Amino acid sequence: MINILVIHGPNLNLLGEREPEWYGKLTLSAINEMIVQKSNSLGCKVRIEQSNSEGEIVDLIQEAKKWAQGIIINPAAYTHTSIAIRDAIVAVNLPAIEVHLSNVYKREDFRQRSFIAAVCIGQISGFGPSGYIFALEALFDFLNKEREDGDK
Ligand code: DQA
């Protein structure tokens, strides 16, 4: 069984009421429901966490090494500031995908830089909650290919 950690960063607990013009009207629990449904249909397991704190996110990534094969992360504002989260992803050496609900490249200059993207397999930005679904498919596919290559 493939186990995946999904991390939502700061302020994403406010989805539904927070800047709906950028982030849409779905609440985080509705998005999480979609993620769980998708993981059930793929046949993998997800653990979903939200944290407003950088250190907690670093802890979650470190602990994931013990049980997960990959990470999907929307680091929210920490995308643009956190070398600690970047270093944690490198340290655990787990494949990760960065997700943003909004297209960060359409927005303020400070959102155009990600400290995280370069240590991920890839980044999905601008597709709203579907971005998490695409990320799950992409990570599942990546991990299965990795497994097949390992069997060769
Ligand atoms: C975000 C984009 C970030 O720039 C912002 O700080 C967020 C949400 C997104 O999902 O579009 O909090 O990660």
CSV table of N, CA and C and ligand atoms in Angstrom, one decimal:
chain,number,residue,atom,x,y,z
A,1,MET,N,0.8,-1.2,0.0
A,1,MET,CA,0.0,0.0,0.0
A,1,MET,C,0.9,1.3,0.0
A,2,ILE,N,0.5,2.2,-0.9
A,2,ILE,CA,1.3,3.4,-0.9
A,2,ILE,C,0.7,4.4,0.1
A,3,ASN,N,1.5,5.0,0.9
A,3,ASN,CA,1.0,6.0,1.9
A,3,ASN,C,1.6,7.4,1.6
A,4,ILE,N,0.7,8.3,1.6
A,4,ILE,CA,1.0,9.7,1.2
A,4,ILE,C,0.6,10.7,2.2
A,5,LEU,N,1.6,11.6,2.6
A,5,LEU,CA,1.3,12.7,3.5
A,5,LEU,C,0.8,13.9,2.7
A,6,VAL,N,-0.3,14.5,3.1
A,6,VAL,CA,-0.8,15.8,2.4
A,6,VAL,C,-0.7,16.8,3.5
A,7,ILE,N,0.1,17.9,3.2
A,7,ILE,CA,0.2,19.0,4.2
A,7,ILE,C,-0.4,20.3,3.6
A,8,HIS,N,-1.3,20.9,4.4
A,8,HIS,CA,-1.8,22.2,4.1
A,8,HIS,C,-1.1,23.2,5.0
A,9,GLY,N,-0.5,24.3,4.5
A,9,GLY,CA,0.2,25.2,5.3
A,9,GLY,C,-0.7,26.3,5.9
A,10,PRO,N,-0.1,27.4,6.3
A,10,PRO,CA,-0.8,28.4,7.1
A,10,PRO,C,-1.9,29.1,6.4
A,11,ASN,N,-3.0,29.3,7.2
A,11,ASN,CA,-4.2,30.1,6.7
A,11,ASN,C,-5.1,29.2,5.8
A,12,LEU,N,-4.7,28.0,5.5
A,12,LEU,CA,-5.5,27.2,4.6
A,12,LEU,C,-6.7,26.6,5.4
A,13,ASN,N,-6.6,26.7,6.7
A,13,ASN,CA,-7.8,26.3,7.6
A,13,ASN,C,-8.9,27.3,7.4
A,14,LEU,N,-8.6,28.4,6.8
A,14,LEU,CA,-9.7,29.5,6.6
A,14,LEU,C,-10.3,29.4,5.2
A,15,LEU,N,-10.0,28.4,4.4
A,15,LEU,CA,-10.6,28.3,3.1
A,15,LEU,C,-12.1,28.3,3.1
A,16,GLY,N,-12.7,28.9,2.1
A,16,GLY,CA,-14.1,29.0,2.1
A,16,GLY,C,-14.5,30.4,2.4
A,17,GLU,N,-13.8,31.0,3.4
A,17,GLU,CA,-14.1,32.4,3.7
A,17,GLU,C,-12.9,33.3,3.3
A,18,ARG,N,-11.7,32.8,3.1
A,18,ARG,CA,-10.5,33.5,2.9
A,18,ARG,C,-10.4,33.8,1.4
A,19,GLU,N,-10.4,35.1,1.0
A,19,GLU,CA,-10.1,35.6,-0.4
A,19,GLU,C,-10.7,34.6,-1.4
A,20,PRO,N,-12.0,34.4,-1.4
A,20,PRO,CA,-12.5,33.4,-2.3
A,20,PRO,C,-12.2,33.7,-3.8
A,21,GLU,N,-11.9,34.9,-4.1
A,21,GLU,CA,-11.6,35.2,-5.5
A,21,GLU,C,-10.3,34.5,-5.9
A,22,TRP,N,-9.4,34.2,-5.0
A,22,TRP,CA,-8.2,33.5,-5.3
A,22,TRP,C,-8.3,32.0,-4.9
A,23,TYR,N,-9.0,31.7,-3.8
A,23,TYR,CA,-8.9,30.4,-3.3
A,23,TYR,C,-10.2,29.6,-3.4
A,24,GLY,N,-11.3,30.2,-4.0
A,24,GLY,CA,-12.5,29.5,-4.1
A,24,GLY,C,-13.4,29.5,-2.9
A,25,LYS,N,-14.5,28.8,-3.0
A,25,LYS,CA,-15.5,28.8,-1.9
A,25,LYS,C,-15.5,27.5,-1.1
A,26,LEU,N,-14.7,26.5,-1.5
A,26,LEU,CA,-14.7,25.2,-0.8
A,26,LEU,C,-14.0,25.3,0.5
A,27,THR,N,-14.5,24.7,1.5
A,27,THR,CA,-13.8,24.7,2.8
A,27,THR,C,-12.7,23.6,2.7
A,28,LEU,N,-11.7,23.7,3.7
A,28,LEU,CA,-10.7,22.7,3.7
A,28,LEU,C,-11.2,21.3,3.9
A,29,SER,N,-12.3,21.2,4.8
A,29,SER,CA,-12.8,19.8,5.0
A,29,SER,C,-13.4,19.3,3.7
A,30,ALA,N,-14.0,20.1,2.9
A,30,ALA,CA,-14.6,19.7,1.6
A,30,ALA,C,-13.5,19.2,0.7
A,31,ILE,N,-12.4,20.0,0.6
A,31,ILE,CA,-11.2,19.6,-0.2
A,31,ILE,C,-10.6,18.3,0.3
A,32,ASN,N,-10.5,18.2,1.6
A,32,ASN,CA,-10.0,16.9,2.2
A,32,ASN,C,-10.8,15.7,1.8
A,33,GLU,N,-12.1,15.9,1.8
A,33,GLU,CA,-13.0,14.9,1.4
A,33,GLU,C,-12.7,14.4,0.0
A,34,MET,N,-12.5,15.4,-0.9
A,34,MET,CA,-12.2,15.1,-2.3
A,34,MET,C,-10.9,14.3,-2.4
A,35,ILE,N,-9.9,14.7,-1.6
A,35,ILE,CA,-8.6,14.0,-1.6
A,35,ILE,C,-8.7,12.6,-1.1
A,36,VAL,N,-9.5,12.4,-0.1
A,36,VAL,CA,-9.7,11.0,0.5
A,36,VAL,C,-10.4,10.1,-0.6
A,37,GLN,N,-11.5,10.7,-1.2
A,37,GLN,CA,-12.2,9.9,-2.3
A,37,GLN,C,-11.2,9.5,-3.4
A,38,LYS,N,-10.4,10.5,-3.8
A,38,LYS,CA,-9.5,10.1,-4.9
A,38,LYS,C,-8.5,9.1,-4.4
A,39,SER,N,-8.0,9.2,-3.2
A,39,SER,CA,-7.0,8.2,-2.8
A,39,SER,C,-7.7,6.8,-2.7
A,40,ASN,N,-9.0,6.8,-2.3
A,40,ASN,CA,-9.7,5.5,-2.2
A,40,ASN,C,-9.8,4.9,-3.6
A,41,SER,N,-10.1,5.8,-4.6
A,41,SER,CA,-10.3,5.2,-6.0
A,41,SER,C,-8.9,4.8,-6.6
A,42,LEU,N,-7.8,5.4,-6.2
A,42,LEU,CA,-6.5,5.0,-6.7
A,42,LEU,C,-6.0,3.8,-5.9
A,43,GLY,N,-6.5,3.6,-4.7
A,43,GLY,CA,-6.0,2.5,-3.9
A,43,GLY,C,-4.8,2.8,-3.1
A,44,CYS,N,-4.7,4.1,-2.7
A,44,CYS,CA,-3.5,4.5,-1.8
A,44,CYS,C,-4.1,5.1,-0.5
A,45,LYS,N,-3.3,5.3,0.5
A,45,LYS,CA,-3.7,5.9,1.8
A,45,LYS,C,-3.2,7.3,1.9
A,46,VAL,N,-4.0,8.2,2.4
A,46,VAL,CA,-3.5,9.5,2.7
A,46,VAL,C,-3.7,9.9,4.2
A,47,ARG,N,-2.7,10.6,4.7
A,47,ARG,CA,-2.9,11.3,6.0
A,47,ARG,C,-2.8,12.8,5.7
A,48,ILE,N,-3.8,13.5,6.1
A,48,ILE,CA,-3.9,14.9,5.8
A,48,ILE,C,-3.7,15.8,7.0
A,49,GLU,N,-2.8,16.8,7.0
A,49,GLU,CA,-2.6,17.6,8.1
A,49,GLU,C,-2.6,19.1,7.7
A,50,GLN,N,-3.0,20.0,8.6
A,50,GLN,CA,-2.9,21.4,8.3
A,50,GLN,C,-2.2,22.0,9.5
A,51,SER,N,-1.3,22.9,9.2
A,51,SER,CA,-0.6,23.6,10.3
A,51,SER,C,-0.3,25.0,9.9
A,52,ASN,N,-0.4,25.9,10.9
A,52,ASN,CA,0.0,27.3,10.7
A,52,ASN,C,1.4,27.6,11.2
A,53,SER,N,2.1,26.5,11.6
A,53,SER,CA,3.4,26.7,12.1
A,53,SER,C,4.5,26.0,11.3
A,54,GLU,N,5.6,26.7,11.0
A,54,GLU,CA,6.7,26.2,10.2
A,54,GLU,C,7.3,25.0,10.8
A,55,GLY,N,7.6,25.1,12.2
A,55,GLY,CA,8.3,24.0,12.9
A,55,GLY,C,7.4,22.8,12.9
A,56,GLU,N,6.1,22.9,13.0
A,56,GLU,CA,5.3,21.7,13.0
A,56,GLU,C,5.3,21.1,11.6
A,57,ILE,N,5.4,21.9,10.6
A,57,ILE,CA,5.4,21.3,9.2
A,57,ILE,C,6.7,20.6,9.0
A,58,VAL,N,7.8,21.1,9.5
A,58,VAL,CA,9.1,20.5,9.5
A,58,VAL,C,9.0,19.1,10.2
A,59,ASP,N,8.4,19.1,11.4
A,59,ASP,CA,8.2,17.9,12.1
A,59,ASP,C,7.4,16.8,11.3
A,60,LEU,N,6.3,17.3,10.7
A,60,LEU,CA,5.5,16.3,9.9
A,60,LEU,C,6.3,15.7,8.8
A,61,ILE,N,7.1,16.5,8.1
A,61,ILE,CA,7.9,16.0,7.0
A,61,ILE,C,9.0,15.0,7.6
A,62,GLN,N,9.6,15.4,8.7
A,62,GLN,CA,10.6,14.4,9.2
A,62,GLN,C,10.0,13.1,9.6
A,63,GLU,N,8.8,13.2,10.3
A,63,GLU,CA,8.1,11.9,10.7
A,63,GLU,C,7.6,11.1,9.5
A,64,ALA,N,7.3,11.8,8.4
A,64,ALA,CA,6.8,11.1,7.2
A,64,ALA,C,7.8,10.0,6.7
A,65,LYS,N,9.1,10.3,7.0
A,65,LYS,CA,10.1,9.3,6.6
A,65,LYS,C,9.8,7.9,7.1
A,66,LYS,N,9.2,7.9,8.3
A,66,LYS,CA,8.9,6.6,8.9
A,66,LYS,C,7.8,5.8,8.3
A,67,TRP,N,6.9,6.5,7.6
A,67,TRP,CA,5.7,5.7,7.2
A,67,TRP,C,5.2,6.1,5.7
A,68,ALA,N,5.6,7.2,5.2
A,68,ALA,CA,5.1,7.6,3.9
A,68,ALA,C,6.1,7.4,2.8
A,69,GLN,N,5.5,7.3,1.6
A,69,GLN,CA,6.4,7.1,0.4
A,69,GLN,C,6.5,8.4,-0.4
A,70,GLY,N,5.6,9.4,-0.1
A,70,GLY,CA,5.6,10.6,-0.8
A,70,GLY,C,4.8,11.7,-0.1
A,71,ILE,N,5.0,12.9,-0.5
A,71,ILE,CA,4.4,14.1,0.1
A,71,ILE,C,3.8,15.0,-0.9
A,72,ILE,N,2.6,15.5,-0.6
A,72,ILE,CA,1.9,16.6,-1.3
A,72,ILE,C,1.8,17.7,-0.4
A,73,ILE,N,2.4,18.9,-0.8
A,73,ILE,CA,2.4,20.0,0.1
A,73,ILE,C,2.0,21.3,-0.5
A,74,ASN,N,1.0,22.0,0.1
A,74,ASN,CA,0.7,23.4,-0.2
A,74,ASN,C,1.3,24.2,1.0
A,75,PRO,N,2.5,24.7,0.8
A,75,PRO,CA,3.2,25.3,1.9
A,75,PRO,C,2.6,26.7,2.2
A,76,ALA,N,1.7,27.2,1.3
A,76,ALA,CA,1.0,28.5,1.5
A,76,ALA,C,2.1,29.6,1.5
A,77,ALA,N,2.0,30.5,2.4
A,77,ALA,CA,3.0,31.6,2.4
A,77,ALA,C,4.4,31.1,2.7
A,78,TYR,N,4.6,30.0,3.4
A,78,TYR,CA,6.0,29.5,3.6
A,78,TYR,C,6.7,29.1,2.3
A,79,THR,N,5.9,28.9,1.2
A,79,THR,CA,6.5,28.6,-0.1
A,79,THR,C,7.6,29.7,-0.4
A,80,HIS,N,7.3,30.9,0.0
A,80,HIS,CA,8.1,32.1,-0.5
A,80,HIS,C,9.1,32.5,0.6
A,81,THR,N,9.1,31.7,1.7
A,81,THR,CA,10.1,32.2,2.8
A,81,THR,C,10.9,31.0,3.4
A,82,SER,N,10.4,29.8,3.3
A,82,SER,CA,10.9,28.8,4.2
A,82,SER,C,12.1,27.9,3.6
A,83,ILE,N,13.3,28.2,4.1
A,83,ILE,CA,14.4,27.3,3.7
A,83,ILE,C,14.3,26.1,4.6
A,84,ALA,N,13.7,26.2,5.8
A,84,ALA,CA,13.6,25.1,6.7
A,84,ALA,C,12.7,24.0,6.1
A,85,ILE,N,11.6,24.3,5.5
A,85,ILE,CA,10.7,23.3,4.9
A,85,ILE,C,11.4,22.7,3.7
A,86,ARG,N,12.1,23.5,2.9
A,86,ARG,CA,12.9,23.0,1.8
A,86,ARG,C,13.9,22.0,2.3
A,87,ASP,N,14.7,22.4,3.3
A,87,ASP,CA,15.7,21.5,3.8
A,87,ASP,C,15.1,20.2,4.3
A,88,ALA,N,14.0,20.3,5.0
A,88,ALA,CA,13.3,19.0,5.5
A,88,ALA,C,13.0,18.1,4.4
A,89,ILE,N,12.5,18.6,3.3
A,89,ILE,CA,12.1,17.7,2.1
A,89,ILE,C,13.4,17.1,1.6
A,90,VAL,N,14.4,17.8,1.5
A,90,VAL,CA,15.7,17.3,1.0
A,90,VAL,C,16.2,16.2,2.0
A,91,ALA,N,16.1,16.5,3.3
A,91,ALA,CA,16.6,15.6,4.3
A,91,ALA,C,15.9,14.3,4.3
A,92,VAL,N,14.6,14.2,4.1
A,92,VAL,CA,13.9,12.9,4.1
A,92,VAL,C,14.0,12.2,2.8
A,93,ASN,N,14.4,13.0,1.8
A,93,ASN,CA,14.5,12.3,0.4
A,93,ASN,C,13.3,11.6,0.0
A,94,LEU,N,12.1,12.2,0.2
A,94,LEU,CA,10.8,11.6,-0.3
A,94,LEU,C,10.4,12.5,-1.4
A,95,PRO,N,9.8,11.8,-2.5
A,95,PRO,CA,9.3,12.6,-3.6
A,95,PRO,C,8.2,13.5,-3.1
A,96,ALA,N,8.2,14.7,-3.6
A,96,ALA,CA,7.1,15.7,-3.1
A,96,ALA,C,6.6,16.4,-4.3
A,97,ILE,N,5.3,16.9,-4.2
A,97,ILE,CA,4.7,17.7,-5.2
A,97,ILE,C,4.2,19.0,-4.5
A,98,GLU,N,4.5,20.1,-5.0
A,98,GLU,CA,4.0,21.4,-4.5
A,98,GLU,C,2.7,21.8,-5.2
A,99,VAL,N,1.7,22.1,-4.4
A,99,VAL,CA,0.4,22.5,-4.9
A,99,VAL,C,0.0,23.9,-4.5
A,100,HIS,N,-0.5,24.7,-5.4
A,100,HIS,CA,-1.1,26.0,-5.0
A,100,HIS,C,-2.5,26.1,-5.6
A,101,LEU,N,-3.5,26.5,-4.9
A,101,LEU,CA,-4.8,26.7,-5.4
A,101,LEU,C,-4.8,27.8,-6.5
A,102,SER,N,-4.2,28.9,-6.2
A,102,SER,CA,-4.2,30.0,-7.1
A,102,SER,C,-3.0,29.9,-8.0
A,103,ASN,N,-3.0,30.6,-9.2
A,103,ASN,CA,-1.8,30.6,-10.0
A,103,ASN,C,-0.9,31.7,-9.5
A,104,VAL,N,0.1,31.3,-8.7
A,104,VAL,CA,0.9,32.3,-8.0
A,104,VAL,C,1.7,33.2,-9.0
A,105,TYR,N,1.8,32.8,-10.3
A,105,TYR,CA,2.6,33.6,-11.3
A,105,TYR,C,1.7,34.7,-11.8
A,106,LYS,N,0.5,34.7,-11.5
A,106,LYS,CA,-0.4,35.8,-11.9
A,106,LYS,C,-0.5,36.9,-10.9
A,107,ARG,N,0.2,36.7,-9.7
A,107,ARG,CA,0.0,37.5,-8.6
A,107,ARG,C,1.2,38.4,-8.2
A,108,GLU,N,1.3,38.8,-7.0
A,108,GLU,CA,2.4,39.7,-6.6
A,108,GLU,C,3.8,39.1,-6.8
A,109,ASP,N,4.7,40.0,-7.0
A,109,ASP,CA,6.1,39.5,-7.3
A,109,ASP,C,6.6,38.6,-6.2
A,110,PHE,N,6.3,38.9,-5.0
A,110,PHE,CA,6.9,38.0,-3.9
A,110,PHE,C,6.4,36.6,-3.9
A,111,ARG,N,5.3,36.4,-4.7
A,111,ARG,CA,4.7,35.0,-4.8
A,111,ARG,C,5.4,34.2,-5.9
A,112,GLN,N,6.2,34.9,-6.7
A,112,GLN,CA,6.8,34.3,-7.9
A,112,GLN,C,8.0,33.4,-7.6
A,113,ARG,N,8.5,33.6,-6.3
A,113,ARG,CA,9.6,32.8,-5.9
A,113,ARG,C,9.2,31.7,-5.0
A,114,SER,N,9.6,30.4,-5.3
A,114,SER,CA,9.3,29.3,-4.4
A,114,SER,C,10.6,28.7,-3.9
A,115,PHE,N,10.8,28.6,-2.6
A,115,PHE,CA,12.0,27.9,-2.1
A,115,PHE,C,11.8,26.4,-2.2
A,116,ILE,N,10.6,26.0,-2.4
A,116,ILE,CA,10.2,24.6,-2.3
A,116,ILE,C,10.3,23.9,-3.6
A,117,ALA,N,9.8,24.6,-4.7
A,117,ALA,CA,9.6,23.9,-6.0
A,117,ALA,C,10.8,23.1,-6.5
A,118,ALA,N,12.0,23.7,-6.3
A,118,ALA,CA,13.2,23.1,-6.9
A,118,ALA,C,13.6,21.8,-6.2
A,119,VAL,N,13.0,21.5,-5.0
A,119,VAL,CA,13.3,20.2,-4.4
A,119,VAL,C,12.1,19.2,-4.5
A,120,CYS,N,11.1,19.6,-5.4
A,120,CYS,CA,10.0,18.7,-5.6
A,120,CYS,C,10.1,18.1,-7.0
A,121,ILE,N,9.2,17.1,-7.2
A,121,ILE,CA,9.2,16.5,-8.6
A,121,ILE,C,8.6,17.6,-9.5
A,122,GLY,N,7.6,18.3,-9.0
A,122,GLY,CA,7.0,19.3,-9.8
A,122,GLY,C,6.0,20.2,-9.0
A,123,GLN,N,5.4,21.2,-9.7
A,123,GLN,CA,4.5,22.1,-9.0
A,123,GLN,C,3.2,22.2,-9.8
A,124,ILE,N,2.1,22.3,-9.1
A,124,ILE,CA,0.8,22.5,-9.7
A,124,ILE,C,0.2,23.7,-9.2
A,125,SER,N,-0.1,24.7,-10.0
A,125,SER,CA,-0.5,26.0,-9.5
A,125,SER,C,-1.7,26.5,-10.4
A,126,GLY,N,-2.8,26.9,-9.7
A,126,GLY,CA,-3.8,27.6,-10.5
A,126,GLY,C,-5.1,26.8,-10.8
A,127,PHE,N,-5.1,25.6,-10.4
A,127,PHE,CA,-6.3,24.8,-10.8
A,127,PHE,C,-7.3,24.6,-9.6
A,128,GLY,N,-7.1,25.4,-8.6
A,128,GLY,CA,-8.0,25.3,-7.4
A,128,GLY,C,-7.9,23.9,-6.8
A,129,PRO,N,-8.9,23.4,-6.1
A,129,PRO,CA,-8.8,22.1,-5.4
A,129,PRO,C,-8.4,21.0,-6.3
A,130,SER,N,-8.8,21.0,-7.6
A,130,SER,CA,-8.4,19.9,-8.5
A,130,SER,C,-6.9,19.7,-8.5
A,131,GLY,N,-6.1,20.8,-8.2
A,131,GLY,CA,-4.7,20.6,-8.1
A,131,GLY,C,-4.2,19.5,-7.2
A,132,TYR,N,-4.9,19.3,-6.1
A,132,TYR,CA,-4.6,18.2,-5.1
A,132,TYR,C,-4.9,16.9,-5.8
A,133,ILE,N,-5.9,16.8,-6.6
A,133,ILE,CA,-6.3,15.6,-7.2
A,133,ILE,C,-5.2,15.2,-8.3
A,134,PHE,N,-4.9,16.3,-9.1
A,134,PHE,CA,-3.8,16.0,-10.1
A,134,PHE,C,-2.5,15.6,-9.4
A,135,ALA,N,-2.2,16.2,-8.3
A,135,ALA,CA,-1.0,15.9,-7.6
A,135,ALA,C,-1.0,14.4,-7.1
A,136,LEU,N,-2.1,14.0,-6.6
A,136,LEU,CA,-2.3,12.6,-6.1
A,136,LEU,C,-2.1,11.7,-7.3
A,137,GLU,N,-2.7,11.9,-8.4
A,137,GLU,CA,-2.5,11.1,-9.6
A,137,GLU,C,-1.0,11.0,-10.0
A,138,ALA,N,-0.4,12.2,-10.0
A,138,ALA,CA,1.0,12.3,-10.5
A,138,ALA,C,1.9,11.6,-9.5
A,139,LEU,N,1.7,11.8,-8.2
A,139,LEU,CA,2.6,11.1,-7.3
A,139,LEU,C,2.4,9.6,-7.3
A,140,PHE,N,1.1,9.2,-7.4
A,140,PHE,CA,0.8,7.8,-7.4
A,140,PHE,C,1.5,7.1,-8.6
A,141,ASP,N,1.4,7.8,-9.7
A,141,ASP,CA,2.0,7.3,-11.0
A,141,ASP,C,3.5,7.3,-10.8
A,142,PHE,N,4.1,8.3,-10.3
A,142,PHE,CA,5.6,8.4,-10.1
A,142,PHE,C,6.0,7.3,-9.2
A,143,LEU,N,5.3,7.0,-8.1
A,143,LEU,CA,5.7,6.0,-7.1
A,143,LEU,C,5.6,4.6,-7.7
A,144,ASN,N,4.6,4.4,-8.5
A,144,ASN,CA,4.4,3.1,-9.1
A,144,ASN,C,5.5,2.8,-10.1
A,145,LYS,N,5.9,3.9,-10.9
A,145,LYS,CA,7.0,3.7,-11.9
A,145,LYS,C,8.3,3.4,-11.2
A,146,GLU,N,8.5,4.1,-10.1
A,146,GLU,CA,9.7,3.9,-9.3
A,146,GLU,C,9.8,2.5,-8.8
A,147,ARG,N,8.6,2.0,-8.3
A,147,ARG,CA,8.5,0.6,-7.8
A,147,ARG,C,8.9,-0.4,-9.0
A,148,GLU,N,8.3,-0.1,-10.2
A,148,GLU,CA,8.5,-1.0,-11.3
A,148,GLU,C,10.0,-1.0,-11.7
A,149,ASP,N,10.6,0.2,-11.7
A,149,ASP,CA,12.0,0.3,-12.0
A,149,ASP,C,12.8,-0.5,-11.0
A,150,GLY,N,12.4,-0.4,-9.7
A,150,GLY,CA,13.1,-1.1,-8.7
A,150,GLY,C,13.1,-2.7,-8.8
A,151,ASP,N,12.0,-3.1,-9.4
A,151,ASP,CA,11.8,-4.6,-9.6
A,151,ASP,C,12.6,-5.1,-10.8
A,152,LYS,N,13.0,-4.2,-11.6
A,152,LYS,CA,13.8,-4.6,-12.9
A,152,LYS,C,15.1,-5.2,-12.5
B,1,DQA,C1,-1.2,29.6,-1.9
B,1,DQA,C2,-0.5,30.8,-2.6
B,1,DQA,C3,0.4,31.4,-1.6
B,1,DQA,O1,1.1,32.5,-2.2
B,1,DQA,C4,-0.4,32.0,-0.4
B,1,DQA,O2,0.5,32.6,0.6
B,1,DQA,C5,-1.3,31.0,0.2
B,1,DQA,C6,-2.0,30.1,-0.7
B,1,DQA,C7,-2.2,28.9,-2.9
B,1,DQA,O3,-2.7,27.8,-2.6
B,1,DQA,O4,-2.6,29.5,-3.9
B,1,DQA,O5,-1.6,31.1,1.4
B,1,DQA,O6,-0.3,28.6,-1.5
